[in-house]
mmCIF file of C-alpha atoms in Angstrom:
data_model
loop_
_atom_site.group_PDB
_atom_site.id
_atom_site.type_symbol
_atom_site.label_atom_id
_atom_site.label_comp_id
_atom_site.label_asym_id
_atom_site.label_seq_id
_atom_site.Cartn_x
_atom_site.Cartn_y
_atom_site.Cartn_z
ATOM 1 C CA MET A 215 -0.094 0.027 -0.042
ATOM 2 C CA GLY A 216 2.705 2.482 0.926
ATOM 3 C CA THR A 217 4.651 1.981 -2.219
ATOM 4 C CA TYR A 218 1.666 2.536 -4.484
ATOM 5 C CA LEU A 219 0.187 5.324 -2.534
ATOM 6 C CA GLY A 220 3.452 7.212 -2.445
ATOM 7 C CA ALA A 221 3.564 6.888 -6.293
ATOM 8 C CA ALA A 222 -0.114 7.997 -6.574
ATOM 9 C CA MET A 223 0.563 10.986 -4.317
ATOM 10 C CA ARG A 224 3.475 12.148 -6.304
ATOM 11 C CA GLY A 225 1.515 11.847 -9.533
ATOM 12 C CA ALA A 226 -1.502 13.630 -8.240
ATOM 13 C CA VAL A 227 0.414 16.448 -6.598
ATOM 14 C CA GLY A 228 2.748 16.958 -9.558
ATOM 15 C CA PHE A 229 -0.188 17.037 -12.030
ATOM 16 C CA VAL A 230 -2.250 19.517 -9.988
ATOM 17 C CA ASN A 231 0.764 21.623 -9.284
ATOM 18 C CA GLN A 232 1.208 22.092 -12.984
ATOM 19 C CA GLN A 233 -2.350 23.183 -13.271
ATOM 20 C CA HIS A 234 -2.261 25.527 -10.195
ATOM 21 C CA GLU A 235 -2.255 28.743 -12.209
ATOM 22 C CA SER A 236 -5.223 27.726 -14.451
ATOM 23 C CA LEU A 237 -7.156 26.411 -11.336
ATOM 24 C CA THR A 238 -6.494 29.663 -9.510
ATOM 25 C CA ALA A 239 -7.937 31.583 -12.345
ATOM 26 C CA ILE A 240 -11.064 29.413 -12.309
ATOM 27 C CA ARG A 241 -11.310 29.921 -8.503
ATOM 28 C CA ARG A 242 -10.999 33.771 -8.803
ATOM 29 C CA ASP A 243 -13.591 33.797 -11.677
ATOM 30 C CA LEU A 244 -16.046 31.896 -9.473
ATOM 31 C CA HIS A 245 -15.339 34.254 -6.629
ATOM 32 C CA ALA A 246 -16.230 37.265 -8.772
ATOM 33 C CA HIS A 247 -19.430 35.790 -9.990
ATOM 34 C CA PRO A 248 -21.271 34.317 -6.900
ATOM 35 C CA GLU A 249 -24.653 32.679 -7.082
ATOM 36 C CA LEU A 250 -27.122 31.746 -4.418
ATOM 37 C CA GLY A 251 -28.455 28.220 -3.892
ATOM 38 C CA PHE A 252 -30.326 26.848 -6.892
ATOM 39 C CA GLU A 253 -29.297 29.882 -8.865
ATOM 40 C CA GLU A 254 -25.880 28.512 -9.724
ATOM 41 C CA HIS A 255 -26.539 28.572 -13.494
ATOM 42 C CA ARG A 256 -23.227 30.224 -14.568
ATOM 43 C CA THR A 257 -21.253 28.195 -12.054
ATOM 44 C CA ALA A 258 -22.881 24.964 -13.288
ATOM 45 C CA ALA A 259 -22.127 25.813 -16.816
ATOM 46 C CA LEU A 260 -18.541 26.547 -16.210
ATOM 47 C CA VAL A 261 -18.169 23.226 -14.301
ATOM 48 C CA ALA A 262 -19.863 21.248 -17.090
ATOM 49 C CA GLU A 263 -17.878 22.930 -19.787
ATOM 50 C CA ARG A 264 -14.486 22.147 -18.059
ATOM 51 C CA LEU A 265 -15.508 18.555 -17.436
ATOM 52 C CA HIS A 266 -16.584 18.174 -20.978
ATOM 53 C CA GLN A 267 -13.365 19.747 -22.133
ATOM 54 C CA TRP A 268 -11.462 17.088 -20.097
ATOM 55 C CA GLY A 269 -13.342 14.220 -21.692
ATOM 56 C CA ILE A 270 -15.609 13.503 -18.745
ATOM 57 C CA GLU A 271 -19.206 12.350 -19.028
ATOM 58 C CA VAL A 272 -21.501 15.225 -17.832
ATOM 59 C CA HIS A 273 -24.924 15.128 -16.237
ATOM 60 C CA THR A 274 -26.631 18.525 -15.367
ATOM 61 C CA ALA A 275 -29.738 19.794 -13.586
ATOM 62 C CA ILE A 276 -29.549 17.229 -10.922
ATOM 63 C CA GLY A 277 -31.274 18.525 -7.698
ATOM 64 C CA LYS A 278 -32.126 21.674 -9.855
ATOM 65 C CA THR A 279 -28.600 23.115 -10.530
ATOM 66 C CA GLY A 280 -26.332 20.241 -9.546
ATOM 67 C CA VAL A 281 -23.775 18.741 -11.862
ATOM 68 C CA VAL A 282 -22.157 15.196 -11.797
ATOM 69 C CA GLY A 283 -19.197 14.169 -13.831
ATOM 70 C CA VAL A 284 -18.763 10.423 -14.393
ATOM 71 C CA ILE A 285 -15.030 9.353 -14.759
ATOM 72 C CA ARG A 286 -14.521 5.750 -15.628
ATOM 73 C CA GLY A 287 -11.269 4.047 -14.850
ATOM 74 C CA LYS A 288 -9.126 1.983 -17.271
ATOM 75 C CA ALA A 289 -10.935 -0.991 -15.901
ATOM 76 C CA GLU A 290 -14.405 -1.500 -14.514
ATOM 77 C CA THR A 291 -14.110 -5.179 -13.315
ATOM 78 C CA THR A 292 -14.741 -4.482 -9.551
ATOM 79 C CA GLY A 293 -18.068 -2.591 -9.993
ATOM 80 C CA ARG A 294 -16.967 -0.243 -7.310
ATOM 81 C CA ALA A 295 -17.571 3.584 -7.279
ATOM 82 C CA ILE A 296 -16.736 6.548 -5.125
ATOM 83 C CA GLY A 297 -18.334 9.976 -4.874
ATOM 84 C CA LEU A 298 -16.418 13.199 -4.330
ATOM 85 C CA ARG A 299 -18.573 16.144 -3.435
ATOM 86 C CA ALA A 300 -18.064 19.942 -3.519
ATOM 87 C CA ASP A 301 -20.545 22.720 -2.880
ATOM 88 C CA MET A 302 -21.068 25.612 -5.366
ATOM 89 C CA ASP A 303 -23.220 28.245 -3.834
ATOM 90 C CA ALA A 304 -22.445 31.670 -2.262
ATOM 91 C CA LEU A 305 -24.058 33.765 0.506
ATOM 92 C CA PRO A 306 -26.160 36.889 0.577
ATOM 93 C CA ILE A 307 -23.331 39.199 1.913
ATOM 94 C CA ASP A 308 -21.795 42.428 0.703
ATOM 95 C CA GLU A 309 -18.119 41.862 0.133
ATOM 96 C CA ASP A 310 -15.686 44.346 1.761
ATOM 97 C CA ASN A 311 -12.470 43.031 0.002
ATOM 98 C CA GLU A 312 -10.899 45.232 -2.577
ATOM 99 C CA PHE A 313 -8.786 42.836 -4.675
ATOM 100 C CA ALA A 314 -9.468 42.654 -8.481
ATOM 101 C CA TYR A 315 -11.595 39.551 -8.333
ATOM 102 C CA ARG A 316 -14.080 40.725 -5.640
ATOM 103 C CA SER A 317 -17.699 40.029 -6.294
ATOM 104 C CA VAL A 318 -19.267 41.978 -9.134
ATOM 105 C CA ARG A 319 -22.722 41.147 -7.833
ATOM 106 C CA GLN A 320 -23.910 43.434 -5.095
ATOM 107 C CA GLY A 321 -25.271 41.681 -2.015
ATOM 108 C CA LEU A 322 -23.578 38.330 -3.003
ATOM 109 C CA MET A 323 -20.250 36.873 -2.034
ATOM 110 C CA HIS A 324 -18.403 33.578 -1.766
ATOM 111 C CA ALA A 325 -17.720 34.000 1.976
ATOM 112 C CA CYS A 326 -17.545 30.298 2.753
ATOM 113 C CA GLY A 327 -14.900 29.064 0.139
ATOM 114 C CA HIS A 328 -17.350 27.149 -1.994
ATOM 115 C CA ASP A 329 -15.581 28.705 -4.913
ATOM 116 C CA GLY A 330 -12.343 26.952 -3.639
ATOM 117 C CA HIS A 331 -14.164 23.655 -3.034
ATOM 118 C CA THR A 332 -15.554 23.557 -6.589
ATOM 119 C CA THR A 333 -12.128 24.358 -7.965
ATOM 120 C CA MET A 334 -10.369 21.649 -6.025
ATOM 121 C CA LEU A 335 -12.867 19.040 -7.226
ATOM 122 C CA LEU A 336 -12.384 20.296 -10.839
ATOM 123 C CA GLY A 337 -8.590 19.800 -10.291
ATOM 124 C CA ALA A 338 -9.122 16.314 -8.883
ATOM 125 C CA ALA A 339 -11.448 15.499 -11.759
ATOM 126 C CA GLN A 340 -9.069 16.775 -14.385
ATOM 127 C CA TYR A 341 -6.245 14.546 -13.019
ATOM 128 C CA LEU A 342 -8.368 11.484 -12.684
ATOM 129 C CA ALA A 343 -9.732 11.939 -16.175
ATOM 130 C CA ALA A 344 -6.172 12.390 -17.483
ATOM 131 C CA THR A 345 -4.758 9.208 -15.753
ATOM 132 C CA ARG A 346 -7.773 6.943 -15.180
ATOM 133 C CA ASP A 347 -5.358 4.747 -13.091
ATOM 134 C CA PHE A 348 -8.201 2.979 -11.136
ATOM 135 C CA ASP A 349 -10.653 0.147 -11.501
ATOM 136 C CA GLY A 350 -14.204 1.450 -11.227
ATOM 137 C CA THR A 351 -16.074 4.769 -11.414
ATOM 138 C CA VAL A 352 -15.577 8.117 -9.861
ATOM 139 C CA TYR A 353 -18.568 10.589 -9.554
ATOM 140 C CA ALA A 354 -17.554 14.227 -9.176
ATOM 141 C CA ILE A 355 -20.635 15.644 -7.455
ATOM 142 C CA PHE A 356 -20.987 19.452 -7.643
ATOM 143 C CA GLN A 357 -23.761 20.319 -5.342
ATOM 144 C CA PRO A 358 -25.981 23.390 -5.212
ATOM 145 C CA GLY A 359 -27.711 25.107 -2.339
ATOM 146 C CA GLU A 360 -25.632 24.128 0.739
ATOM 147 C CA GLU A 361 -26.120 27.364 2.506
ATOM 148 C CA GLY A 362 -29.530 26.723 3.890
ATOM 149 C CA TYR A 363 -31.270 25.249 0.884
ATOM 150 C CA ALA A 364 -30.527 21.534 1.517
ATOM 151 C CA GLY A 365 -29.145 21.085 -1.819
ATOM 152 C CA ALA A 366 -27.667 17.574 -0.976
ATOM 153 C CA LYS A 367 -31.090 16.472 0.095
ATOM 154 C CA GLU A 368 -32.454 17.823 -3.171
ATOM 155 C CA MET A 369 -29.910 15.871 -5.272
ATOM 156 C CA ILE A 370 -30.654 12.716 -3.392
ATOM 157 C CA ALA A 371 -34.441 13.149 -3.901
ATOM 158 C CA ASP A 372 -33.652 13.651 -7.634
ATOM 159 C CA GLY A 373 -32.026 10.233 -7.837
ATOM 160 C CA LEU A 374 -28.384 11.123 -7.177
ATOM 161 C CA PHE A 375 -27.325 7.775 -5.677
ATOM 162 C CA THR A 376 -29.722 5.769 -7.908
ATOM 163 C CA ARG A 377 -28.473 7.295 -11.119
ATOM 164 C CA PHE A 378 -24.884 7.488 -9.750
ATOM 165 C CA PRO A 379 -24.535 4.553 -7.226
ATOM 166 C CA ALA A 380 -21.497 5.484 -5.272
ATOM 167 C CA ASP A 381 -20.450 2.963 -2.696
ATOM 168 C CA GLU A 382 -18.939 5.768 -0.479
ATOM 169 C CA VAL A 383 -18.869 9.534 -0.417
ATOM 170 C CA TYR A 384 -16.207 12.073 0.618
ATOM 171 C CA ALA A 385 -16.053 15.903 0.997
ATOM 172 C CA LEU A 386 -13.484 18.538 2.021
ATOM 173 C CA HIS A 387 -14.122 21.885 3.501
ATOM 174 C CA ASN A 388 -11.608 24.692 4.037
ATOM 175 C CA TRP A 389 -10.960 25.696 7.611
ATOM 176 C CA PRO A 390 -9.249 28.925 8.565
ATOM 177 C CA GLY A 391 -8.743 27.624 12.138
ATOM 178 C CA LEU A 392 -6.198 25.072 10.849
ATOM 179 C CA PRO A 393 -2.681 26.061 9.539
ATOM 180 C CA VAL A 394 -1.910 25.618 5.831
ATOM 181 C CA GLY A 395 -0.800 22.039 5.100
ATOM 182 C CA HIS A 396 -2.900 20.518 7.814
ATOM 183 C CA ILE A 397 -6.055 18.142 7.441
ATOM 184 C CA GLY A 398 -8.408 17.581 10.212
ATOM 185 C CA MET A 399 -11.173 15.041 10.884
ATOM 186 C CA ASN A 400 -12.594 12.646 13.524
ATOM 187 C CA PRO A 401 -14.398 9.331 13.512
ATOM 188 C CA GLY A 402 -17.790 10.722 14.746
ATOM 189 C CA PRO A 403 -19.636 13.930 14.663
ATOM 190 C CA MET A 404 -17.956 16.714 12.616
ATOM 191 C CA MET A 405 -20.882 19.214 12.503
ATOM 192 C CA ALA A 406 -24.127 19.595 14.500
ATOM 193 C CA ALA A 407 -27.681 19.181 13.515
ATOM 194 C CA SER A 408 -29.320 22.611 12.777
ATOM 195 C CA ASP A 409 -32.845 23.148 13.741
ATOM 196 C CA ARG A 410 -34.920 26.438 13.390
ATOM 197 C CA LEU A 411 -37.146 27.851 16.102
ATOM 198 C CA GLU A 412 -39.911 30.325 15.561
ATOM 199 C CA ILE A 413 -42.024 31.595 18.579
ATOM 200 C CA THR A 414 -45.034 33.812 18.192
ATOM 201 C CA ILE A 415 -46.334 35.362 21.378
ATOM 202 C CA SER A 416 -49.756 36.851 21.328
ATOM 203 C CA GLY A 417 -50.887 39.249 24.036
ATOM 204 C CA LYS A 418 -53.144 42.288 24.207
ATOM 205 C CA GLY A 419 -51.950 45.668 22.834
ATOM 206 C CA GLY A 420 -52.667 49.088 24.269
ATOM 207 C CA HIS A 421 -51.266 52.288 25.605
ATOM 208 C CA GLY A 422 -47.966 52.250 27.386
ATOM 209 C CA ALA A 423 -49.326 54.641 30.008
ATOM 210 C CA HIS A 424 -51.946 52.063 31.000
ATOM 211 C CA PRO A 425 -49.926 48.727 31.132
ATOM 212 C CA HIS A 426 -52.483 47.089 33.487
ATOM 213 C CA MET A 427 -54.968 47.109 30.560
ATOM 214 C CA THR A 428 -52.607 45.139 28.311
ATOM 215 C CA VAL A 429 -50.913 41.771 28.134
ATOM 216 C CA ASP A 430 -47.331 42.842 27.082
ATOM 217 C CA PRO A 431 -45.885 40.360 24.534
ATOM 218 C CA VAL A 432 -42.448 42.183 24.888
ATOM 219 C CA LEU A 433 -42.377 41.383 28.551
ATOM 220 C CA VAL A 434 -43.160 37.893 27.804
ATOM 221 C CA ALA A 435 -40.593 37.654 25.246
ATOM 222 C CA GLY A 436 -37.891 38.740 27.650
ATOM 223 C CA HIS A 437 -38.850 36.027 30.240
ATOM 224 C CA VAL A 438 -39.023 33.389 27.341
ATOM 225 C CA ILE A 439 -35.441 34.410 26.231
ATOM 226 C CA THR A 440 -34.105 34.020 29.807
ATOM 227 C CA ALA A 441 -35.971 30.863 30.453
ATOM 228 C CA ALA A 442 -34.927 29.122 27.332
ATOM 229 C CA GLN A 443 -31.320 29.327 28.304
ATOM 230 C CA SER A 444 -32.052 27.028 31.332
ATOM 231 C CA ILE A 445 -32.660 24.147 29.066
ATOM 232 C CA VAL A 446 -29.127 23.417 28.142
ATOM 233 C CA ALA A 447 -27.908 24.389 31.716
ATOM 234 C CA ARG A 448 -30.450 22.291 33.458
ATOM 235 C CA ASN A 449 -32.074 19.764 31.380
ATOM 236 C CA VAL A 450 -29.347 18.507 28.844
ATOM 237 C CA ALA A 451 -26.808 16.103 30.391
ATOM 238 C CA PRO A 452 -23.507 17.970 31.189
ATOM 239 C CA LEU A 453 -21.491 15.597 28.873
ATOM 240 C CA GLU A 454 -23.805 16.247 25.890
ATOM 241 C CA ALA A 455 -23.286 19.177 23.557
ATOM 242 C CA ALA A 456 -26.153 21.514 22.697
ATOM 243 C CA VAL A 457 -26.772 25.135 21.915
ATOM 244 C CA VAL A 458 -30.014 27.229 22.144
ATOM 245 C CA SER A 459 -29.702 30.646 20.580
ATOM 246 C CA LEU A 460 -32.635 32.989 20.204
ATOM 247 C CA CYS A 461 -31.150 35.408 17.689
ATOM 248 C CA ALA A 462 -33.895 37.891 16.644
ATOM 249 C CA VAL A 463 -36.850 39.593 18.203
ATOM 250 C CA GLN A 464 -39.462 41.655 16.360
ATOM 251 C CA SER A 465 -42.369 43.420 18.048
ATOM 252 C CA GLY A 466 -44.045 46.824 17.673
ATOM 253 C CA HIS A 467 -42.578 49.775 15.959
ATOM 254 C CA LEU A 468 -39.556 51.792 17.191
ATOM 255 C CA ASN A 469 -41.374 55.130 16.565
ATOM 256 C CA ALA A 470 -44.501 53.975 18.462
ATOM 257 C CA PHE A 471 -42.759 54.346 21.763
ATOM 258 C CA SER A 472 -45.990 54.478 23.813
ATOM 259 C CA VAL A 473 -47.722 51.564 22.155
ATOM 260 C CA VAL A 474 -47.829 48.136 23.639
ATOM 261 C CA PRO A 475 -47.931 45.736 20.699
ATOM 262 C CA ARG A 476 -50.213 42.828 20.464
ATOM 263 C CA GLU A 477 -47.616 40.307 19.193
ATOM 264 C CA ALA A 478 -44.004 39.438 19.384
ATOM 265 C CA LYS A 479 -41.941 37.070 17.288
ATOM 266 C CA ILE A 480 -38.685 35.426 18.140
ATOM 267 C CA THR A 481 -36.469 33.188 15.933
ATOM 268 C CA GLY A 482 -33.514 31.182 16.762
ATOM 269 C CA THR A 483 -31.614 27.984 16.278
ATOM 270 C CA VAL A 484 -30.902 24.858 18.190
ATOM 271 C CA ARG A 485 -27.786 22.758 17.679
ATOM 272 C CA ALA A 486 -26.989 19.222 18.858
ATOM 273 C CA PHE A 487 -25.223 16.013 17.766
ATOM 274 C CA LYS A 488 -27.711 13.488 18.853
ATOM 275 C CA HIS A 489 -31.356 12.850 17.922
ATOM 276 C CA SER A 490 -32.279 12.224 21.529
ATOM 277 C CA VAL A 491 -30.871 15.615 22.575
ATOM 278 C CA GLN A 492 -32.709 17.323 19.666
ATOM 279 C CA ALA A 493 -36.043 15.725 20.786
ATOM 280 C CA GLN A 494 -35.426 16.600 24.438
ATOM 281 C CA ILE A 495 -34.779 20.252 23.596
ATOM 282 C CA GLU A 496 -37.708 20.443 21.324
ATOM 283 C CA ALA A 497 -40.054 19.018 23.839
ATOM 284 C CA ARG A 498 -38.786 21.213 26.642
ATOM 285 C CA LEU A 499 -38.901 24.496 24.574
ATOM 286 C CA LYS A 500 -42.570 23.895 23.642
ATOM 287 C CA THR A 501 -43.528 23.162 27.283
ATOM 288 C CA LEU A 502 -41.424 25.908 28.811
ATOM 289 C CA ILE A 503 -42.438 28.643 26.390
ATOM 290 C CA GLU A 504 -46.068 27.911 26.523
ATOM 291 C CA SER A 505 -45.964 27.912 30.248
ATOM 292 C CA VAL A 506 -44.122 31.126 30.550
ATOM 293 C CA ALA A 507 -46.620 32.784 28.198
ATOM 294 C CA ALA A 508 -49.602 31.399 30.108
ATOM 295 C CA ALA A 509 -48.222 32.779 33.360
ATOM 296 C CA PHE A 510 -48.544 36.242 32.004
ATOM 297 C CA GLY A 511 -51.845 35.779 30.489
ATOM 298 C CA ALA A 512 -50.545 35.468 26.897
ATOM 299 C CA THR A 513 -50.388 32.520 24.487
ATOM 300 C CA ALA A 514 -47.384 31.235 22.579
ATOM 301 C CA GLU A 515 -47.132 29.166 19.282
ATOM 302 C CA VAL A 516 -43.777 27.364 18.838
ATOM 303 C CA LYS A 517 -42.756 26.076 15.517
ATOM 304 C CA TYR A 518 -39.721 23.806 15.524
ATOM 305 C CA GLN A 519 -38.186 22.784 12.067
ATOM 306 C CA ARG A 520 -35.519 20.159 11.674
ATOM 307 C CA LEU A 521 -33.200 21.521 8.847
ATOM 308 C CA TYR A 522 -29.900 19.565 8.710
ATOM 309 C CA PRO A 523 -29.042 16.470 10.472
ATOM 310 C CA ALA A 524 -25.586 16.137 12.237
ATOM 311 C CA THR A 525 -22.704 15.450 9.952
ATOM 312 C CA ILE A 526 -21.257 12.166 11.272
ATOM 313 C CA ASN A 527 -18.302 10.317 9.791
ATOM 314 C CA HIS A 528 -18.235 6.627 9.356
ATOM 315 C CA ARG A 529 -15.244 5.078 11.130
ATOM 316 C CA PRO A 530 -13.965 2.840 8.345
ATOM 317 C CA GLN A 531 -14.027 5.611 5.914
ATOM 318 C CA TYR A 532 -12.573 7.919 8.421
ATOM 319 C CA GLU A 533 -9.594 5.554 8.938
ATOM 320 C CA PHE A 534 -9.067 5.332 5.257
ATOM 321 C CA ALA A 535 -9.248 9.080 4.729
ATOM 322 C CA ALA A 536 -6.892 9.867 7.610
ATOM 323 C CA GLY A 537 -4.389 7.398 6.231
ATOM 324 C CA ILE A 538 -4.528 9.122 2.849
ATOM 325 C CA ALA A 539 -4.092 12.593 4.532
ATOM 326 C CA GLU A 540 -1.095 11.237 6.476
ATOM 327 C CA GLU A 541 0.632 9.961 3.359
ATOM 328 C CA LEU A 542 -0.017 13.281 1.762
ATOM 329 C CA VAL A 543 1.086 15.855 4.432
ATOM 330 C CA GLY A 544 2.639 13.717 7.181
ATOM 331 C CA ARG A 545 1.255 12.303 10.417
ATOM 332 C CA GLU A 546 2.110 15.369 12.516
ATOM 333 C CA GLN A 547 -0.026 17.588 10.216
ATOM 334 C CA VAL A 548 -3.185 15.448 10.385
ATOM 335 C CA VAL A 549 -5.514 16.198 13.267
ATOM 336 C CA ARG A 550 -7.209 12.869 13.764
ATOM 337 C CA ASN A 551 -9.471 13.892 16.691
ATOM 338 C CA MET A 552 -10.561 17.387 15.511
ATOM 339 C CA PRO A 553 -13.156 18.875 17.773
ATOM 340 C CA PRO A 554 -16.652 19.063 16.131
ATOM 341 C CA SER A 555 -18.190 22.267 15.232
ATOM 342 C CA MET A 556 -21.649 23.422 16.213
ATOM 343 C CA GLY A 557 -22.144 24.746 12.771
ATOM 344 C CA ALA A 558 -24.059 22.609 10.337
ATOM 345 C CA GLU A 559 -23.330 21.148 6.901
ATOM 346 C CA ASP A 560 -25.802 19.522 4.477
ATOM 347 C CA PHE A 561 -23.330 16.941 3.384
ATOM 348 C CA ALA A 562 -24.849 15.268 6.431
ATOM 349 C CA PHE A 563 -27.693 13.972 4.191
ATOM 350 C CA MET A 564 -25.235 12.239 1.884
ATOM 351 C CA LEU A 565 -23.542 10.713 4.969
ATOM 352 C CA GLN A 566 -26.988 9.391 6.014
ATOM 353 C CA ALA A 567 -27.393 7.746 2.578
ATOM 354 C CA LYS A 568 -23.840 6.455 2.090
ATOM 355 C CA PRO A 569 -20.789 5.802 4.350
ATOM 356 C CA GLY A 570 -18.129 8.402 3.894
ATOM 357 C CA CYS A 571 -16.001 11.001 5.576
ATOM 358 C CA TYR A 572 -16.040 14.759 5.857
ATOM 359 C CA ALA A 573 -12.599 16.407 6.382
ATOM 360 C CA ARG A 574 -11.260 19.999 6.928
ATOM 361 C CA LEU A 575 -8.396 21.461 4.934
ATOM 362 C CA GLY A 576 -6.304 24.091 6.738
ATOM 363 C CA GLN A 577 -6.155 27.223 4.878
ATOM 364 C CA GLY A 578 -4.819 29.673 7.642
ATOM 365 C CA GLY A 579 -5.919 33.185 7.679
ATOM 366 C CA GLY A 580 -5.630 36.182 10.153
ATOM 367 C CA GLU A 581 -8.269 38.124 11.890
ATOM 368 C CA GLY A 582 -11.414 38.766 9.887
ATOM 369 C CA CYS A 583 -10.789 35.813 7.472
ATOM 370 C CA TRP A 584 -13.219 33.434 9.228
ATOM 371 C CA LEU A 585 -15.954 31.785 7.377
ATOM 372 C CA HIS A 586 -18.869 34.062 6.423
ATOM 373 C CA SER A 587 -16.840 37.100 7.122
ATOM 374 C CA THR A 588 -17.316 40.082 4.728
ATOM 375 C CA ARG A 589 -13.494 40.065 4.237
ATOM 376 C CA TYR A 590 -13.151 36.280 3.768
ATOM 377 C CA ASP A 591 -11.223 34.881 0.831
ATOM 378 C CA PHE A 592 -10.244 31.374 -0.048
ATOM 379 C CA ASN A 593 -6.509 30.634 0.191
ATOM 380 C CA ASP A 594 -5.391 29.674 -3.406
ATOM 381 C CA ALA A 595 -2.186 28.196 -2.072
ATOM 382 C CA VAL A 596 -4.039 25.108 -0.833
ATOM 383 C CA ILE A 597 -5.695 24.311 -4.181
ATOM 384 C CA PRO A 598 -3.175 21.665 -5.149
ATOM 385 C CA LEU A 599 -3.222 19.985 -1.773
ATOM 386 C CA GLY A 600 -7.058 19.781 -1.572
ATOM 387 C CA ALA A 601 -7.288 18.577 -5.254
ATOM 388 C CA ALA A 602 -4.686 15.901 -4.566
ATOM 389 C CA TYR A 603 -6.225 14.705 -1.519
ATOM 390 C CA LEU A 604 -9.635 14.208 -3.366
ATOM 391 C CA ALA A 605 -7.903 12.508 -6.302
ATOM 392 C CA ALA A 606 -5.890 10.173 -3.968
ATOM 393 C CA LEU A 607 -9.064 9.132 -2.187
ATOM 394 C CA ALA A 608 -10.583 7.947 -5.402
ATOM 395 C CA GLU A 609 -7.414 6.484 -6.935
ATOM 396 C CA ARG A 610 -6.386 4.520 -4.044
ATOM 397 C CA ARG A 611 -9.909 3.329 -2.998
ATOM 398 C CA LEU A 612 -10.469 1.914 -6.559
ATOM 399 C CA GLN A 613 -7.438 -0.076 -6.800
ATOM 400 C CA PRO A 614 -8.179 -3.826 -7.754
ATOM 401 C CA ASP A 615 -6.349 -5.068 -4.591
ATOM 402 C CA ASN A 616 -8.160 -2.657 -2.153
ATOM 403 C CA LYS A 617 -10.736 -4.796 -0.477
ATOM 404 C CA SER A 618 -11.359 -2.365 2.507
ATOM 405 C CA HIS A 619 -14.638 -0.571 1.880
#
């Protein structure tokens, strides 16, 4: 394994390094032309054009704007297949950067590095198509709508794994919290489940000078916000991880300073790694909020929506991916027990459908360069490393003598 893998790494790294300049140009073009979820028409067209140019079978409009490139090896005797996934969408953010390739679309920005993810998978696909030194099929999955649109779920519902039956699926996300040249992962939860909470408190409006004649929903909202923080502190087991954040409150009108409104709305998010904890928090929130409102003579409606499940790696695929990473960057630069994030990632849907592994690629970055920042930019220096990692996953996994999957 070591002898083969070393050769594969050298081949992939060398090839992608030669394409670094052209790949960087693609990445910066994507950065300058961001598109929101399910609106990635220009991005999808660029991806499809490059895949076709490299002799790759292309399928478009999967899950609305998704693209899949089918790369067949020199042999297909094993019948095995692997999926490599990258997300393509941007965010509704005004960019504060001033470099030449800053977003040309007002209010839209690649603030999470999906332009880099798309480019790295293109680099891996170009190498795999040029060499085809594997036995089986590689599916290069370019996914739309990761940022809140559940694009992975949409692709699966559109027959992704029926039409392109990958045995395993892998993804790579840039991570400014890791130094350049490092790769991190763990054998369990990498990202939390993401749930949406909407609370509507109904009271009785009136004049602020006569509060005794009202049922003040603003007052109730204040108590609800405070009470909700007791759930993680006093209901969730101390060794479990969970977050309840009530992030926005809307009630009344700022110019109507003497008017007690009739209604208040609160929205927020709940994060956890286990279904049991999600269910516990959901039930407790409804009971607590309804009871608090009733104590003040108001009523409350609680809407709880499950958005993304937790992103949980499968141990066999984690062990394989970590081994590839160590061969590529060295054992000392692979973080095998990376702490999970309370953020969410819809690659979780793919990991529910297929075994696989989600890893993070260190890209460094100073203050202000964190994900979703208005001054964020993907580090082009890591394109060859990310592309080589993805290519090596596929090339090694699909060797005829590799039985471990």
